[in-house]
Amino acid sequence: MCGIVGYIGKNDTKKFLIDGLKELEYRGYDSAGIALLGDDGIETYKAVGKLINLEEKITQNCTNCFETPVGIGHTRWATHGKPTEINAHPHLGAYSFVVHNGIIENYKELKDELISQGIEFLSQTDTEVIVHLFEKFHKITNNTKEAFCKTIEALHGAYAILLITKADKDKIFFAKSGSPMIIGKSQNEIFFASSDAPLIGYASEVIYLEDGEFGEADQNGISFYSNNTTKWNKLQTSKQLAQKNGFRFFMEKEIYEQSEVASDCMLGRIKDNGISFDEISLDFFDDIRDIKICACGTSYHAGLTGSYLLQRLGNIRCEVEIASEFRYKEPILDKNTLFVVISQSGETADTLEALKMAKNSGLKTLAICNVDNSSITRVADVTLLTRAGIEKGVASTKAFTTQTLVLWMLSLYIGKIKNSINNNLLQNELRTLREVPRVLKIDSSIHEKCKRLSKRYLHGHGFFFIGRDVFYPLALEGALKLKEISYLHAEGYPAGEMKHGPIALADPELFTIALMPQNLLYDKIKSNVEELSARDSTICAISPLNFELADDFIKTNLCDHYMLEFFEMLVALQLLSQEISIRLGNDVDMPRNLAKSVTVE
Ligand code: M6R
């Protein structure tokens, strides 16, 4: 989730690049850089950490900067290589610079080939191959357009790319596939950015590039090398709206982003024969016999979901604990246990302290985290980044999705190295994982349905969210979403446990949200819901199969794997909570009494 900007024009290039990067800083902030191209050559500035460090560096070193009509900039969310200055973009060749958002999946093959041809690499990034490939093809063809086309042809993966070169110094070459890129124009100026926000106040019209579109731009306009569906749109003028990309709340935007971040999370990790995590060394699991997961809130729910998958697919014992409980129970820790912490922010005090306890007891530790360079990632032996991008809504949404995906991938990774998963099952799981981004694309009818249903569920004496197996932690997560933004009482419960007490509460004012997947224990959950219906509880069923006893019904799509149903139901639960909260007039993004990052005990 990096951010990129570009500029061609006669005004202040540096100012547009820096202002633009500020708007995109939410996409990543472990390092940043710009490159400026003018008659006197190329100047570049890079700095580790927040953008302010880059600004200071430019102010100190750029007192006599030349006037530059062309420039590109980048703010980084590390995927390949640590957040260092060398790994910061723009990446340079002998006479060209590139910025890139996304992941080049075949970078290793390309890099090996270029190295064998005598090219030296400076960084550990996947991005650097782009600039060397371009220069290699340019040497052969002596034609920048041809060289850029051949470069794009060679890349697999997701990218939004801007490239500048002294060989054609008035131009920016651009390409988009899978990562966002917008081109803006005003009189005699062309702008590039990863979202609308940097362009407001600068461009009057914009094009939202489609996947597969690439070409070049100069002061006279844009030329596409690909087929294109170029349509200029008027640019909205509200910054606030632009940051939310037109959505009413950050939470809503983040719910809708889940398909994109799921792709980012899996990029480069799913191979034909299994899962690959560059971060984990080959012998890391040699002496590991079981796993303990520790986390808080939504991250704890992801951990619980993961525990089912780790046992089922990884064939490894797994326990999950709430971090604040773990800390004070004087736990007995075993050196053959892998201690896994999960955290969106990487700063949650209870989770961090639990991690330190495990580390001090000599356990191997692994963090699943969204924020690189956060306290938790600095303590853990290994970190698997979730790559969800910055999550602004206090109610966590896309973080949960990516945490669950990482745990699912980890289960398959362990299953493979421990030889406990057969190839047919592994192949089916890999195929299903690849389906997740499609399933997370939100069908407007589900959102409409949640809006309509929200009217009905405002009053009553409480909600039970029920499910079985992985749908039990999903029920917990659904209930947490609802209570934190609507302030209504909600509980998540294992469906089979209702008859052991809570069913005493059943009456028409008790709302039951029943998660009824087709592919996992359908008959069991059906019986549990029938018991509640017989006692007059109001039932809202979420299922692909019609259920005649339901008072309300959210119909999900038929599919062949329970985890696809899991993600589709997750979206329905998130949208339902949001719509109820909106109807109650609450602040969806900043609910009362809560904070995004809980750095106190
Ligand atoms: O940053 P973390 O994932 O460690 O945060 C843990 C919880 O504070 C967090 O998940 C909280 O429960 C969210 N508000 C839930 O939406």
Coordinates of C-alpha atoms and ligand atoms in Angstrom, one line a residue:
M1 CA 0.0 0.0 0.0
C2 CA 2.6 2.6 -1.0
G3 CA 1.7 6.0 -2.4
I4 CA 3.1 7.5 -5.6
V5 CA 2.9 11.0 -7.2
G6 CA 4.3 12.5 -10.4
Y7 CA 4.3 16.0 -12.0
I8 CA 5.0 17.6 -15.4
G9 CA 4.7 21.3 -15.7
K10 CA 6.2 24.7 -15.1
N11 CA 5.1 25.3 -11.6
D12 CA 6.7 24.2 -8.3
T13 CA 7.4 20.5 -8.9
K14 CA 8.8 19.9 -5.4
K15 CA 5.8 21.5 -3.7
F16 CA 3.3 19.3 -5.6
L17 CA 5.3 16.2 -4.9
I18 CA 5.6 16.9 -1.2
D19 CA 2.0 18.1 -0.7
G20 CA 0.8 15.0 -2.6
L21 CA 2.9 12.6 -0.6
K22 CA 1.4 14.2 2.6
E23 CA -2.0 13.2 1.4
L24 CA -0.8 9.7 0.6
E25 CA 1.2 9.2 3.8
Y26 CA -1.7 7.1 5.2
R27 CA -0.7 4.4 2.6
G28 CA 2.7 3.9 4.1
Y29 CA 5.3 5.9 6.0
D30 CA 8.4 3.9 6.7
S31 CA 10.4 6.0 4.2
A32 CA 9.9 8.4 1.3
G33 CA 11.7 9.9 -1.6
I34 CA 11.5 12.2 -4.7
A35 CA 13.4 12.5 -7.9
L36 CA 13.5 15.7 -10.0
L37 CA 14.5 15.8 -13.6
G38 CA 15.6 19.0 -15.4
D39 CA 18.1 20.3 -17.9
D40 CA 20.8 20.0 -15.4
G41 CA 20.3 16.3 -14.7
I42 CA 18.4 14.3 -12.0
E43 CA 18.4 15.2 -8.3
T44 CA 17.0 12.7 -5.7
Y45 CA 16.3 12.9 -2.0
K46 CA 15.3 10.0 0.2
A47 CA 14.7 9.7 4.0
V48 CA 13.7 6.9 6.4
G49 CA 10.6 7.4 8.6
K50 CA 7.8 9.9 8.2
L51 CA 7.6 12.5 5.4
I52 CA 8.8 15.2 7.7
N53 CA 12.3 13.7 7.6
L54 CA 12.3 14.0 3.8
E55 CA 11.1 17.6 4.0
E56 CA 13.9 18.5 6.4
K57 CA 16.4 16.8 4.2
I58 CA 15.2 18.7 1.1
T59 CA 15.2 22.0 3.0
Q60 CA 18.8 21.5 4.2
N61 CA 20.3 20.2 0.9
C62 CA 18.2 21.8 -1.8
T63 CA 18.9 25.5 -1.2
N64 CA 19.9 25.9 -4.9
C65 CA 17.8 23.3 -6.5
F66 CA 17.5 23.7 -10.3
E67 CA 14.1 24.3 -11.8
T68 CA 12.7 20.9 -12.8
P69 CA 9.6 20.4 -15.0
V70 CA 9.4 16.7 -14.2
G71 CA 9.3 14.8 -10.9
I72 CA 8.2 11.7 -9.2
G73 CA 7.7 10.8 -5.5
H74 CA 6.9 7.8 -3.3
T75 CA 5.9 7.1 0.3
R76 CA 6.7 3.5 1.2
W77 CA 5.0 0.6 3.1
A78 CA 7.8 -2.0 3.1
T79 CA 7.1 -5.4 1.5
H80 CA 10.6 -6.4 0.2
G81 CA 13.5 -5.3 2.2
K82 CA 13.7 -3.3 5.4
P83 CA 12.7 0.4 5.7
T84 CA 16.2 1.8 4.9
E85 CA 17.2 4.7 2.7
I86 CA 18.7 2.3 0.1
N87 CA 15.3 0.5 -0.1
A88 CA 13.3 3.8 -0.3
H89 CA 12.0 4.8 -3.7
P90 CA 12.8 6.3 -6.3
H91 CA 15.1 3.5 -7.4
L92 CA 17.8 4.4 -9.8
G93 CA 19.6 2.8 -12.7
A94 CA 22.4 4.5 -14.6
Y95 CA 20.2 7.3 -15.9
S96 CA 16.6 6.5 -15.0
F97 CA 14.4 6.5 -11.9
V98 CA 11.3 4.5 -10.9
V99 CA 8.6 4.6 -8.2
H100 CA 6.3 1.6 -7.8
N101 CA 3.3 0.6 -5.7
G102 CA 2.5 -3.1 -5.6
I103 CA 4.6 -6.3 -5.8
I104 CA 6.5 -7.7 -8.7
E105 CA 6.0 -11.4 -8.2
N106 CA 8.6 -12.6 -10.7
Y107 CA 11.3 -10.2 -9.4
K108 CA 13.6 -12.9 -8.3
E109 CA 13.9 -14.5 -11.7
L110 CA 14.3 -11.1 -13.4
K111 CA 16.9 -10.0 -10.8
D112 CA 18.9 -13.3 -11.2
E113 CA 18.9 -12.9 -14.9
L114 CA 20.0 -9.2 -14.7
I115 CA 22.7 -10.0 -12.2
S116 CA 24.0 -12.8 -14.5
Q117 CA 24.3 -10.1 -17.2
G118 CA 26.5 -7.9 -15.0
I119 CA 23.9 -5.5 -13.5
E120 CA 24.5 -4.5 -9.9
F121 CA 21.6 -4.1 -7.5
L122 CA 21.7 -1.7 -4.6
S123 CA 18.5 -2.5 -2.8
Q124 CA 16.6 -5.5 -1.6
T125 CA 13.4 -4.4 -3.2
D126 CA 11.4 -6.0 -6.0
T127 CA 11.1 -2.6 -7.6
E128 CA 14.7 -2.1 -8.6
V129 CA 14.4 -4.7 -11.4
I130 CA 12.0 -2.3 -13.3
V131 CA 14.6 0.4 -13.8
H132 CA 17.4 -2.0 -14.8
L133 CA 15.1 -3.9 -17.2
F134 CA 14.1 -0.6 -18.8
E135 CA 17.8 0.5 -19.3
K136 CA 18.7 -3.0 -20.6
F137 CA 16.0 -2.8 -23.2
H138 CA 16.8 0.8 -24.0
K139 CA 20.4 -0.1 -24.7
I140 CA 19.2 -2.7 -27.2
T141 CA 16.4 -0.7 -28.9
N142 CA 17.7 2.9 -28.4
N143 CA 14.0 3.8 -28.1
T144 CA 12.3 4.7 -24.8
K145 CA 8.8 3.7 -25.8
E146 CA 9.9 0.2 -27.0
A147 CA 12.0 -0.2 -23.9
F148 CA 9.1 0.7 -21.6
C149 CA 6.7 -1.6 -23.4
K150 CA 9.2 -4.5 -23.2
T151 CA 9.7 -3.8 -19.5
I152 CA 6.0 -3.9 -18.7
E153 CA 5.6 -7.1 -20.8
A154 CA 8.2 -8.8 -18.6
L155 CA 6.5 -7.9 -15.2
H156 CA 4.1 -10.2 -13.4
G157 CA 2.3 -9.0 -10.3
A158 CA 0.6 -5.9 -9.2
Y159 CA 1.9 -2.4 -10.0
A160 CA 1.4 1.3 -10.4
I161 CA 4.7 2.5 -11.9
L162 CA 6.1 5.9 -12.8
L163 CA 9.5 6.1 -14.6
I164 CA 11.6 9.0 -15.7
T165 CA 14.8 8.9 -17.7
K166 CA 17.5 11.3 -18.9
A167 CA 17.1 9.6 -22.3
D168 CA 13.7 11.3 -22.7
K169 CA 13.7 14.0 -20.1
D170 CA 10.4 15.7 -20.7
K171 CA 8.3 12.6 -20.1
I172 CA 6.9 10.4 -17.4
F173 CA 6.2 6.7 -18.4
F174 CA 3.4 5.2 -16.5
A175 CA 1.7 1.7 -16.1
K176 CA -1.1 0.3 -14.0
S177 CA -2.1 -3.2 -13.1
G178 CA -3.8 -4.1 -9.9
S179 CA -2.6 -1.0 -7.9
P180 CA -4.4 2.3 -8.2
M181 CA -3.2 5.2 -10.4
I182 CA -4.9 8.4 -11.4
I183 CA -3.8 11.0 -14.0
G184 CA -4.9 14.6 -13.6
K185 CA -4.6 17.6 -15.9
S186 CA -4.9 21.3 -15.8
Q187 CA -3.7 23.9 -18.3
N188 CA -0.1 22.8 -19.3
E189 CA 0.3 20.5 -16.3
I190 CA 0.0 16.7 -15.8
F191 CA -0.3 15.1 -12.4
F192 CA -0.1 11.5 -11.2
A193 CA -1.2 10.1 -7.9
S194 CA -2.4 6.9 -6.1
S195 CA -5.7 8.6 -5.1
D196 CA -7.7 11.7 -5.7
A197 CA -6.7 13.6 -2.6
P198 CA -3.2 14.9 -3.9
L199 CA -4.9 16.3 -7.1
I200 CA -7.5 18.5 -5.4
G201 CA -6.6 22.1 -5.9
Y202 CA -4.2 21.2 -8.7
A203 CA -6.1 19.3 -11.4
S204 CA -9.4 20.1 -12.9
E205 CA -10.0 16.7 -14.6
V206 CA -8.8 13.2 -14.0
I207 CA -8.6 9.7 -15.5
Y208 CA -8.9 6.7 -13.3
L209 CA -6.6 4.2 -15.1
E210 CA -7.8 0.7 -15.7
D211 CA -5.6 -2.4 -15.2
G212 CA -3.4 -3.0 -18.2
E213 CA -3.2 0.6 -19.3
F214 CA 0.3 2.1 -19.8
G215 CA 1.9 4.9 -21.8
E216 CA 3.7 8.2 -21.6
A217 CA 2.9 11.8 -20.7
D218 CA 4.6 15.1 -21.5
Q219 CA 3.4 18.8 -21.4
N220 CA 1.4 18.2 -24.5
G221 CA -0.7 15.4 -23.1
I222 CA -0.9 11.7 -22.7
S223 CA -0.3 8.9 -25.2
F224 CA -1.4 5.4 -24.4
Y225 CA 0.6 2.4 -25.6
S226 CA -2.2 0.1 -24.7
N227 CA -5.8 0.0 -25.5
N228 CA -7.5 2.5 -23.2
T229 CA -10.8 3.6 -22.0
T230 CA -9.7 7.1 -21.4
K231 CA -12.5 9.2 -20.0
W232 CA -11.8 12.5 -18.3
N233 CA -13.9 13.1 -15.2
K234 CA -14.4 16.3 -13.3
L235 CA -12.5 16.2 -10.0
Q236 CA -14.4 16.7 -6.8
T237 CA -13.3 19.7 -4.7
S238 CA -13.7 18.4 -1.1
K239 CA -10.4 17.0 0.4
Q240 CA -12.3 15.3 3.2
L241 CA -14.4 13.4 0.7
A242 CA -11.4 12.6 -1.4
Q243 CA -9.5 11.0 1.6
K244 CA -12.6 8.9 2.0
N245 CA -12.8 8.3 -1.7
G246 CA -16.4 9.3 -1.7
F247 CA -17.4 7.0 1.1
R248 CA -19.3 8.4 4.1
F249 CA -16.9 7.0 6.7
F250 CA -13.4 5.6 6.8
M251 CA -14.9 2.4 8.1
E252 CA -17.0 2.1 5.0
K253 CA -14.1 2.8 2.8
E254 CA -12.0 0.2 4.6
I255 CA -14.8 -2.4 4.3
Y256 CA -14.8 -1.7 0.5
E257 CA -11.0 -1.9 0.4
Q258 CA -10.9 -5.4 1.6
S259 CA -10.8 -7.0 -1.8
E260 CA -7.7 -4.9 -2.7
V261 CA -5.9 -5.4 0.5
A262 CA -6.6 -9.2 0.5
S263 CA -4.7 -9.3 -2.9
D264 CA -1.9 -7.2 -1.5
C265 CA -1.7 -9.5 1.5
M266 CA -1.3 -12.6 -0.6
L267 CA 0.8 -11.2 -3.4
G268 CA 4.1 -13.1 -3.8
R269 CA 3.1 -15.5 -1.0
I270 CA 1.0 -18.0 -2.9
K271 CA 3.0 -20.2 -5.2
D272 CA 2.0 -23.2 -7.4
N273 CA 3.3 -25.7 -4.9
G274 CA 2.5 -24.0 -1.6
I275 CA 2.9 -20.9 0.5
S276 CA 6.1 -19.0 0.6
F277 CA 7.1 -16.5 3.4
D278 CA 10.4 -14.9 2.6
E279 CA 10.5 -13.7 6.2
I280 CA 10.7 -17.2 7.7
S281 CA 14.0 -19.2 7.6
L282 CA 13.9 -22.8 6.5
D283 CA 14.7 -24.2 10.0
F284 CA 12.4 -21.9 11.9
F285 CA 9.8 -24.6 12.6
D286 CA 12.3 -27.4 13.2
D287 CA 11.9 -27.6 17.0
I288 CA 8.3 -26.3 17.2
R289 CA 5.6 -28.7 18.5
D290 CA 2.7 -26.3 19.2
I291 CA 1.6 -22.7 18.9
K292 CA 0.3 -20.2 21.4
I293 CA -1.5 -17.1 20.0
C294 CA -2.0 -14.0 22.1
A295 CA -3.9 -10.8 21.1
C296 CA -6.7 -8.4 22.0
G297 CA -10.1 -7.5 20.6
T298 CA -10.5 -8.1 16.9
S299 CA -7.0 -9.4 16.6
Y300 CA -7.9 -12.0 19.2
H301 CA -10.9 -13.1 17.1
A302 CA -8.6 -13.5 14.1
G303 CA -6.3 -15.6 16.3
L304 CA -9.2 -17.8 17.3
T305 CA -10.2 -18.3 13.7
G306 CA -6.6 -19.1 12.9
S307 CA -6.5 -21.8 15.7
Y308 CA -9.1 -23.8 13.8
L309 CA -7.1 -23.5 10.6
L310 CA -3.7 -24.2 12.2
Q311 CA -5.0 -27.4 13.7
R312 CA -7.0 -28.5 10.7
L313 CA -4.6 -27.7 7.9
G314 CA -1.3 -27.3 9.8
N315 CA -1.9 -30.3 12.0
I316 CA -0.3 -28.5 14.9
R317 CA -1.7 -27.9 18.4
C318 CA -2.8 -24.3 18.9
E319 CA -4.1 -22.4 21.9
V320 CA -5.3 -18.8 21.9
E321 CA -5.3 -16.4 24.8
I322 CA -6.4 -12.8 25.5
A323 CA -3.2 -11.0 26.1
S324 CA -4.3 -9.1 29.2
E325 CA -5.3 -12.5 30.8
F326 CA -2.1 -14.3 29.7
R327 CA 0.1 -11.7 31.4
Y328 CA -1.0 -12.3 35.0
K329 CA -1.8 -16.0 35.0
E330 CA 1.8 -17.1 35.6
P331 CA 1.8 -19.1 32.4
I332 CA 3.9 -22.3 32.0
L333 CA 5.8 -21.8 28.8
D334 CA 7.6 -24.5 26.8
K335 CA 10.6 -23.8 24.5
N336 CA 9.0 -25.9 21.8
T337 CA 6.0 -23.6 21.6
L338 CA 6.0 -20.9 18.9
F339 CA 4.5 -17.7 20.5
V340 CA 2.4 -15.8 17.9
V341 CA 1.1 -12.3 18.6
I342 CA -1.4 -10.5 16.4
S343 CA -1.9 -6.8 16.3
Q344 CA -3.1 -4.2 13.8
S345 CA -1.2 -1.3 15.3
G346 CA 1.8 -3.2 16.7
E347 CA 1.5 -0.9 19.8
T348 CA -1.1 -2.6 22.0
A349 CA 0.4 -2.6 25.5
D350 CA -1.0 -6.0 26.6
T351 CA 0.0 -7.8 23.5
L352 CA 3.5 -6.2 23.5
E353 CA 4.0 -7.2 27.2
A354 CA 2.9 -10.7 26.5
L355 CA 5.3 -10.9 23.6
K356 CA 8.2 -9.7 25.8
M357 CA 7.3 -12.3 28.5
A358 CA 7.5 -15.1 25.9
K359 CA 10.7 -13.8 24.5
N360 CA 12.3 -13.5 27.9
S361 CA 11.3 -17.1 28.6
G362 CA 13.3 -18.1 25.5
L363 CA 10.4 -18.9 23.1
K364 CA 10.6 -18.3 19.4
T365 CA 8.2 -15.4 18.6
L366 CA 6.3 -14.4 15.5
A367 CA 4.2 -11.3 15.0
I368 CA 1.3 -10.9 12.5
C369 CA 1.1 -7.1 12.3
N370 CA 0.0 -4.3 10.0
V371 CA 2.5 -1.6 11.0
D372 CA 6.1 -2.2 10.1
N373 CA 8.7 -0.9 12.5
S374 CA 6.1 -0.7 15.3
S375 CA 7.1 -1.8 18.8
I376 CA 5.8 -5.4 18.4
T377 CA 7.6 -5.9 15.1
R378 CA 10.8 -4.7 16.7
V379 CA 10.6 -7.2 19.5
A380 CA 9.4 -10.3 17.6
D381 CA 11.9 -12.7 16.0
V382 CA 9.9 -12.8 12.8
T383 CA 7.1 -10.5 11.5
L384 CA 4.6 -11.4 8.8
L385 CA 3.1 -8.0 7.7
T386 CA -0.6 -8.0 6.9
R387 CA -0.3 -5.2 4.3
A388 CA -3.8 -3.8 5.0
G389 CA -2.6 -0.2 4.7
I390 CA -3.5 2.3 7.3
E391 CA -6.8 1.6 9.1
K392 CA -8.4 4.8 10.3
G393 CA -11.8 3.7 11.5
V394 CA -11.6 2.6 15.2
A395 CA -13.7 -0.4 14.4
S396 CA -11.2 -2.8 12.8
T397 CA -12.3 -4.3 9.5
K398 CA -9.6 -4.8 6.8
A399 CA -7.0 -5.6 9.5
F400 CA -9.1 -8.6 10.6
T401 CA -9.4 -9.9 7.0
T402 CA -5.7 -9.7 6.3
Q403 CA -4.8 -11.2 9.7
T404 CA -7.1 -14.2 9.0
L405 CA -5.6 -14.6 5.6
V406 CA -2.0 -14.6 7.0
L407 CA -3.1 -17.2 9.6
W408 CA -4.7 -19.3 6.8
M409 CA -1.5 -19.1 4.7
L410 CA 0.6 -19.9 7.8
S411 CA -1.5 -23.1 8.4
L412 CA -0.8 -24.3 4.9
Y413 CA 2.9 -23.3 5.2
I414 CA 3.2 -25.4 8.4
G415 CA 1.1 -28.3 6.9
K416 CA 3.5 -28.4 4.0
I417 CA 6.8 -28.3 5.9
K418 CA 5.6 -30.8 8.4
N419 CA 4.3 -33.0 5.6
S420 CA 0.9 -33.2 7.2
I421 CA -1.2 -31.9 4.3
N422 CA -1.8 -33.9 1.2
N423 CA -1.3 -32.3 -2.2
N424 CA -5.0 -32.4 -3.3
L425 CA -6.1 -30.6 -0.2
L426 CA -3.2 -28.1 -0.5
Q427 CA -4.1 -27.3 -4.1
N428 CA -7.7 -26.8 -3.2
E429 CA -6.8 -24.4 -0.4
L430 CA -4.5 -22.4 -2.7
R431 CA -7.2 -22.2 -5.3
T432 CA -9.7 -21.0 -2.6
L433 CA -7.3 -18.4 -1.2
R434 CA -7.0 -16.9 -4.7
E435 CA -10.8 -16.6 -4.8
V436 CA -11.0 -14.4 -1.7
P437 CA -10.5 -11.0 -3.3
R438 CA -13.4 -11.7 -5.6
V439 CA -15.6 -12.8 -2.8
L440 CA -14.7 -9.6 -0.9
K441 CA -15.9 -7.4 -3.7
I442 CA -19.1 -6.0 -2.3
D443 CA -22.3 -6.7 -4.1
S444 CA -24.5 -3.6 -3.8
S445 CA -27.6 -5.7 -3.1
I446 CA -26.0 -7.0 0.2
H447 CA -25.2 -3.4 1.3
E448 CA -28.8 -2.3 0.4
K449 CA -30.2 -5.3 2.3
C450 CA -28.2 -4.3 5.4
K451 CA -29.4 -0.7 5.1
R452 CA -33.0 -1.9 5.0
L453 CA -32.5 -4.4 7.9
S454 CA -30.9 -1.8 10.1
K455 CA -34.3 -0.1 10.6
R456 CA -35.6 -3.2 12.3
Y457 CA -32.8 -3.9 14.7
L458 CA -32.5 -0.7 16.6
H459 CA -34.5 -1.7 19.7
G460 CA -34.9 -4.8 21.7
H461 CA -33.0 -6.1 24.7
G462 CA -29.9 -7.4 22.9
F463 CA -28.3 -9.4 20.2
F464 CA -26.8 -12.9 20.0
F465 CA -24.5 -13.6 17.2
I466 CA -24.1 -17.4 16.9
G467 CA -21.9 -19.7 14.8
R468 CA -19.9 -22.9 15.0
D469 CA -16.3 -23.7 14.2
V470 CA -14.6 -20.7 12.5
F471 CA -18.0 -19.0 12.4
Y472 CA -17.9 -18.8 16.2
P473 CA -15.0 -16.3 16.3
L474 CA -16.7 -14.6 13.3
A475 CA -19.8 -14.3 15.6
L476 CA -17.7 -12.8 18.3
E477 CA -16.3 -10.3 15.8
G478 CA -19.8 -9.5 14.5
A479 CA -20.9 -8.8 18.0
L480 CA -17.9 -6.7 18.8
K481 CA -18.4 -4.6 15.7
L482 CA -22.0 -3.9 16.6
K483 CA -21.4 -3.0 20.2
E484 CA -18.4 -0.7 19.6
I485 CA -20.1 1.5 17.1
S486 CA -23.8 1.2 18.0
Y487 CA -23.5 0.9 21.8
L488 CA -26.2 -1.9 21.7
H489 CA -25.7 -5.0 23.8
A490 CA -24.4 -7.8 21.7
E491 CA -22.8 -11.2 22.5
G492 CA -21.1 -13.7 20.3
Y493 CA -21.7 -17.3 21.3
P494 CA -20.9 -20.8 20.0
A495 CA -24.3 -21.9 18.6
G496 CA -24.2 -25.3 20.3
E497 CA -23.8 -23.6 23.7
M498 CA -27.0 -21.6 23.7
K499 CA -29.0 -24.4 25.2
H500 CA -26.7 -24.4 28.2
G501 CA -28.1 -21.2 29.6
P502 CA -28.4 -18.2 27.2
I503 CA -31.5 -19.6 25.5
A504 CA -33.4 -18.6 28.7
L505 CA -33.2 -15.0 27.3
A506 CA -35.0 -15.9 24.1
D507 CA -38.1 -13.9 23.3
P508 CA -39.2 -11.7 20.3
E509 CA -37.0 -8.8 21.6
L510 CA -33.9 -11.0 21.5
F511 CA -32.3 -10.7 18.1
T512 CA -30.3 -13.7 16.9
I513 CA -27.9 -13.2 14.0
A514 CA -27.3 -16.7 12.9
L515 CA -24.3 -17.6 10.7
M516 CA -25.4 -20.6 8.7
P517 CA -22.7 -21.7 6.2
Q518 CA -23.6 -24.3 3.6
N519 CA -20.1 -26.0 3.7
L520 CA -19.6 -26.5 7.5
L521 CA -21.9 -28.1 10.0
Y522 CA -25.0 -26.7 8.4
D523 CA -27.4 -29.3 9.9
K524 CA -25.9 -28.6 13.4
I525 CA -26.3 -24.9 13.3
K526 CA -29.8 -25.3 11.7
S527 CA -30.9 -27.3 14.8
N528 CA -29.5 -24.7 17.1
V529 CA -31.4 -21.9 15.3
E530 CA -34.6 -23.9 15.3
E531 CA -34.4 -24.2 19.1
L532 CA -34.2 -20.4 19.3
S533 CA -36.9 -19.9 16.8
A534 CA -39.2 -22.3 18.8
R535 CA -38.7 -19.9 21.8
D536 CA -39.7 -16.9 19.7
S537 CA -36.4 -15.2 19.3
T538 CA -36.3 -13.0 16.2
I539 CA -33.9 -14.6 13.8
C540 CA -31.8 -13.0 11.1
A541 CA -30.1 -15.7 9.2
I542 CA -27.0 -15.2 7.0
S543 CA -26.7 -18.1 4.6
P544 CA -26.7 -19.2 1.0
L545 CA -29.5 -21.7 1.7
N546 CA -33.1 -20.6 2.3
F547 CA -34.2 -21.0 5.8
E548 CA -37.9 -20.9 6.3
L549 CA -37.8 -20.1 10.0
A550 CA -35.8 -16.9 9.5
D551 CA -37.6 -13.6 10.2
D552 CA -35.0 -11.9 8.1
F553 CA -32.5 -13.2 5.7
I554 CA -29.3 -12.1 4.2
K555 CA -28.6 -14.4 1.3
T556 CA -24.9 -15.1 0.5
N557 CA -23.6 -16.8 -2.6
L558 CA -23.4 -20.5 -3.1
C559 CA -19.8 -21.6 -3.2
D560 CA -17.7 -24.7 -2.4
H561 CA -15.5 -23.7 0.6
Y562 CA -16.5 -22.5 4.1
M563 CA -13.7 -19.9 4.2
L564 CA -15.3 -18.1 1.1
E565 CA -18.6 -18.1 3.0
F566 CA -16.7 -16.8 6.1
F567 CA -15.4 -13.7 4.2
E568 CA -18.8 -13.0 2.6
M569 CA -20.5 -13.2 5.9
L570 CA -17.8 -11.0 7.5
V571 CA -18.6 -8.2 5.1
A572 CA -22.4 -8.5 5.8
L573 CA -21.8 -8.3 9.5
Q574 CA -19.5 -5.2 9.1
L575 CA -22.1 -3.5 6.9
L576 CA -25.0 -4.3 9.2
S577 CA -23.2 -2.8 12.2
Q578 CA -22.3 0.3 10.3
E579 CA -25.8 0.8 9.0
I580 CA -27.3 0.4 12.5
S581 CA -24.7 2.8 13.9
I582 CA -25.6 5.4 11.2
R583 CA -29.3 5.1 11.9
L584 CA -28.6 5.7 15.6
G585 CA -26.7 8.9 14.7
N586 CA -23.4 7.7 16.1
D587 CA -19.9 8.7 15.0
V588 CA -19.0 5.5 13.1
D589 CA -15.3 6.3 12.8
M590 CA -14.7 7.6 16.3
P591 CA -17.1 5.8 18.7
R592 CA -17.3 7.0 22.2
N593 CA -14.8 5.8 24.9
L594 CA -12.5 4.1 22.4
A595 CA -9.1 4.7 20.8
K596 CA -7.5 3.2 17.7
S597 CA -4.4 2.2 19.5
V598 CA -4.6 1.0 23.1
T599 CA -1.1 1.7 24.5
V600 CA -2.1 1.4 28.1
E601 CA -2.9 -1.6 30.2
Ligands
M6R1 O1 -3.9 -2.9 17.2 P1 -4.4 -4.2 17.8 O2 -4.9 -5.1 16.8 O3 -3.4 -4.8 18.7 O4 -5.7 -3.7 18.6 C1 -6.4 -4.7 19.4 C2 -7.8 -4.1 19.8 O5 -7.6 -3.0 20.6 C3 -8.6 -3.8 18.6 O6 -8.7 -4.9 17.7 C4 -10.0 -3.3 19.0 O7 -10.7 -4.4 19.6 C5 -10.8 -2.8 17.8 N1 -11.4 -1.5 18.1 C6 -11.9 -3.7 17.3 O8 -12.6 -3.1 16.3

